[in-house]
Coordinates of C-alpha atoms and ligand atoms in Angstrom, one line a residue:
M169 CA -44.7 7.3 -2.9
S170 CA -46.1 3.8 -2.4
E171 CA -43.8 1.0 -1.7
K172 CA -45.0 -0.9 -4.7
N173 CA -43.4 1.8 -6.9
M174 CA -40.2 1.9 -5.1
S175 CA -37.0 0.2 -6.2
C176 CA -33.3 0.4 -5.9
V177 CA -33.2 4.1 -6.9
D178 CA -35.2 4.9 -3.9
C179 CA -33.0 2.9 -1.4
A180 CA -30.7 4.6 1.2
V181 CA -29.7 1.3 2.8
R182 CA -27.7 -0.6 0.1
N183 CA -27.4 -3.7 2.1
C184 CA -26.8 -5.6 -1.0
E185 CA -23.5 -3.9 -1.0
F186 CA -22.7 -3.9 2.6
L187 CA -24.4 -7.2 3.9
N188 CA -24.5 -5.9 7.5
R189 CA -27.7 -3.8 7.5
M190 CA -31.4 -4.4 7.2
Y191 CA -32.9 -4.7 3.6
P192 CA -35.7 -2.2 3.1
D193 CA -39.3 -3.6 2.8
F194 CA -39.3 -2.9 -1.0
C195 CA -35.9 -4.6 -1.6
L196 CA -35.3 -6.3 -5.0
T197 CA -32.8 -8.7 -3.5
T198 CA -35.3 -10.1 -1.0
E199 CA -38.0 -10.5 -3.7
L200 CA -35.7 -12.7 -5.9
T201 CA -36.6 -16.2 -6.3
E202 CA -34.1 -18.9 -6.1
E203 CA -34.7 -19.7 -9.7
Q204 CA -33.9 -16.2 -10.8
T205 CA -30.8 -16.2 -8.8
R206 CA -29.7 -19.7 -10.1
E207 CA -30.5 -18.6 -13.7
V208 CA -28.2 -15.6 -13.5
L209 CA -25.5 -17.3 -11.7
D210 CA -25.5 -20.1 -14.5
L211 CA -25.1 -17.4 -17.0
Y212 CA -21.9 -16.2 -15.3
G213 CA -20.6 -19.6 -15.7
Q214 CA -20.7 -19.3 -19.5
E215 CA -17.3 -19.0 -20.9
E216 CA -17.4 -15.4 -22.3
N217 CA -19.6 -14.1 -19.4
H218 CA -17.2 -15.7 -16.8
R219 CA -14.0 -14.2 -18.5
T220 CA -15.7 -10.8 -18.8
M221 CA -16.9 -10.7 -15.4
C222 CA -13.6 -11.8 -13.8
A223 CA -11.6 -9.3 -16.0
A224 CA -14.0 -6.5 -15.0
A225 CA -13.7 -7.3 -11.3
E226 CA -9.9 -7.4 -11.6
V227 CA -9.7 -4.1 -13.5
E228 CA -12.0 -2.5 -11.0
T229 CA -9.9 -3.8 -8.0
E230 CA -6.4 -3.3 -9.5
G231 CA -7.2 0.2 -10.8
Y232 CA -9.4 1.5 -8.2
L233 CA -8.9 5.2 -7.6
K234 CA -5.7 5.0 -9.7
E235 CA -6.6 4.4 -13.3
C236 CA -8.6 6.6 -15.7
R237 CA -11.2 5.1 -17.9
V238 CA -8.8 4.8 -20.9
E239 CA -6.3 2.9 -18.7
E240 CA -9.1 0.7 -17.5
V241 CA -10.3 -0.1 -21.0
I242 CA -6.8 -1.0 -22.1
H243 CA -6.4 -3.4 -19.0
F244 CA -9.8 -4.9 -19.7
A245 CA -9.0 -5.5 -23.3
E246 CA -5.7 -7.1 -22.2
K247 CA -7.3 -9.3 -19.6
I248 CA -10.0 -10.7 -22.0
G249 CA -7.3 -11.4 -24.6
A250 CA -8.7 -8.9 -27.1
K251 CA -6.2 -8.2 -30.0
K252 CA -8.3 -6.3 -32.5
L253 CA -10.3 -3.3 -31.1
G254 CA -13.1 -1.5 -32.9
I255 CA -13.6 2.3 -32.3
A256 CA -17.2 3.4 -33.1
T257 CA -16.6 7.1 -33.2
C258 CA -18.6 10.2 -33.6
V259 CA -17.2 12.2 -36.5
G260 CA -17.1 15.2 -34.1
L261 CA -14.7 13.2 -31.9
L262 CA -12.4 11.8 -34.6
R263 CA -9.5 13.8 -33.2
E264 CA -9.9 12.1 -29.9
S265 CA -10.4 8.8 -31.5
R266 CA -7.2 9.2 -33.5
T267 CA -5.5 9.8 -30.1
L268 CA -7.0 6.7 -28.7
A269 CA -6.0 4.8 -31.7
K270 CA -2.4 5.8 -31.3
I271 CA -2.4 4.9 -27.6
L272 CA -3.9 1.5 -28.4
R273 CA -1.6 0.8 -31.3
N274 CA 1.4 1.8 -29.0
R275 CA 0.2 -1.0 -26.7
G276 CA 0.2 -3.5 -29.5
F277 CA -3.6 -3.6 -30.3
E278 CA -4.8 -3.7 -33.8
V279 CA -7.3 -0.9 -34.3
Y280 CA -10.3 -0.6 -36.7
G281 CA -12.4 2.6 -36.6
A282 CA -15.7 3.4 -38.2
A283 CA -17.1 6.9 -38.0
C284 CA -20.8 7.6 -37.4
K285 CA -21.5 9.0 -40.9
V286 CA -20.0 6.1 -42.6
G287 CA -22.1 5.2 -45.7
A288 CA -22.9 8.8 -46.3
V289 CA -26.7 8.2 -46.3
P290 CA -29.0 11.3 -46.4
K291 CA -31.2 11.5 -43.3
T292 CA -34.3 11.7 -45.5
K293 CA -33.5 8.4 -47.1
V294 CA -34.6 6.5 -43.9
G295 CA -37.5 8.7 -43.2
I296 CA -35.9 11.0 -40.7
D297 CA -37.9 14.4 -40.3
P298 CA -36.3 16.9 -42.8
K299 CA -36.1 19.4 -39.9
C300 CA -33.3 17.3 -38.6
E301 CA -31.2 18.5 -41.6
A302 CA -30.8 21.8 -39.7
I303 CA -27.6 20.3 -38.1
G304 CA -26.4 18.3 -41.0
V305 CA -27.9 16.2 -44.0
S306 CA -26.0 13.0 -43.5
M307 CA -27.4 10.5 -41.0
C308 CA -25.5 8.8 -38.2
N309 CA -25.3 5.1 -39.1
P310 CA -24.6 3.1 -36.0
I311 CA -25.9 -0.2 -37.5
M312 CA -23.4 0.2 -40.4
Q313 CA -20.7 0.9 -37.7
A314 CA -21.5 -2.3 -36.0
K315 CA -21.8 -4.3 -39.2
L316 CA -18.5 -3.2 -40.3
M317 CA -16.9 -4.1 -37.0
N318 CA -18.6 -7.5 -37.1
A319 CA -17.1 -8.1 -40.6
A320 CA -13.7 -6.9 -39.5
G321 CA -13.8 -9.5 -36.6
T322 CA -13.1 -7.1 -33.8
D323 CA -12.7 -8.7 -30.3
L324 CA -14.0 -5.7 -28.3
N325 CA -15.7 -2.5 -29.6
L326 CA -15.2 1.0 -28.0
V327 CA -17.7 3.7 -28.2
V328 CA -16.4 7.2 -28.6
G329 CA -19.2 9.8 -28.3
L330 CA -22.0 8.3 -30.2
C331 CA -25.2 10.2 -29.8
V332 CA -28.0 9.1 -27.4
G333 CA -30.0 6.4 -29.2
H334 CA -27.4 5.9 -32.0
D335 CA -25.3 4.3 -29.2
S336 CA -28.3 2.1 -28.4
L337 CA -28.4 0.8 -32.0
F338 CA -24.7 0.2 -32.0
Y339 CA -24.8 -1.9 -28.9
K340 CA -27.8 -3.7 -30.3
Y341 CA -25.9 -4.8 -33.5
S342 CA -22.4 -5.2 -32.1
E343 CA -21.5 -8.8 -32.1
A344 CA -18.4 -8.2 -30.0
L345 CA -18.5 -7.0 -26.5
A346 CA -18.7 -3.1 -26.4
T347 CA -17.8 -0.7 -23.7
T348 CA -17.9 3.1 -23.7
V349 CA -14.8 5.3 -23.6
V350 CA -16.6 8.6 -24.1
T351 CA -20.2 9.3 -23.4
K352 CA -21.4 12.2 -25.5
D353 CA -22.7 15.4 -23.8
R354 CA -22.0 18.4 -26.1
V355 CA -22.9 20.9 -23.6
L356 CA -21.1 19.5 -20.5
G357 CA -17.7 18.5 -22.1
H358 CA -18.9 14.8 -22.3
N359 CA -19.5 14.6 -18.6
P360 CA -23.4 14.0 -18.2
A361 CA -22.9 13.4 -14.5
A362 CA -22.2 17.1 -14.1
A363 CA -26.0 17.8 -14.6
L364 CA -26.7 15.3 -11.8
Y365 CA -24.1 16.7 -9.5
T366 CA -25.6 20.2 -9.9
A367 CA -29.4 19.3 -10.2
D368 CA -30.0 21.0 -6.9
S369 CA -28.2 24.1 -8.0
Y370 CA -27.1 25.2 -11.5
Y371 CA -29.1 22.4 -13.3
S372 CA -32.2 22.7 -11.0
K373 CA -34.2 23.1 -14.3
L374 CA -34.0 19.4 -14.6
M375 CA -36.1 19.0 -11.5
K376 CA -39.1 20.9 -12.9
Ligands
SF4_114 S1 -31.2 -4.5 -3.8 FE1 -32.2 -3.9 -1.9 S2 -30.6 -3.2 -0.6 FE2 -29.8 -3.2 -2.6 S3 -30.1 -1.1 -3.4 FE3 -31.9 -2.4 -4.1 S4 -33.5 -2.1 -2.6 FE4 -31.5 -1.3 -1.6

């Protein structure tokens, strides 16, 4: 592979993390201009970004190798001062979202949930190929989920198992910060990393 096509995914050095090694020739860090760095650092100076970044760093540090993601999400929400949490859930994970809501309410949060099929819109109404009705006639409605949460005034939105792409639209239209509690993978128990861990063995078909 030519160096011009190489980027961080091809790096085995990670000097940006360790700061005590050599940067590779194709390094993104060494190619940054002062202006790019300054622009981004200025953005971290904005109030919401600053609060979010500091809270995320503290959650990572304090919970490192101790807290599961649900615990980290709770601590993050507390640290940014969120009171009302939105749960954008897949209907297939409503049971898990109910459990999450119970946990969050026990911690004093107000919870507002919207399921992916909210609005009960037929898939064909928005031009989805009728063949997609094979797994259900009602479309997922992530924009509506986001709009409902925006109207409800949620402080932080939590994604529970939205489909690939539906999650993209939810993030696009969510006015509040959003984080993921469950990443949907129907085949691998919502653990997509399993396919990557086993890409040189059981999931070698991905490499073809
Ligand atoms: S920024 Fe540079 S050192 Fe860091 S992972 Fe990317 S290429 Fe490697």
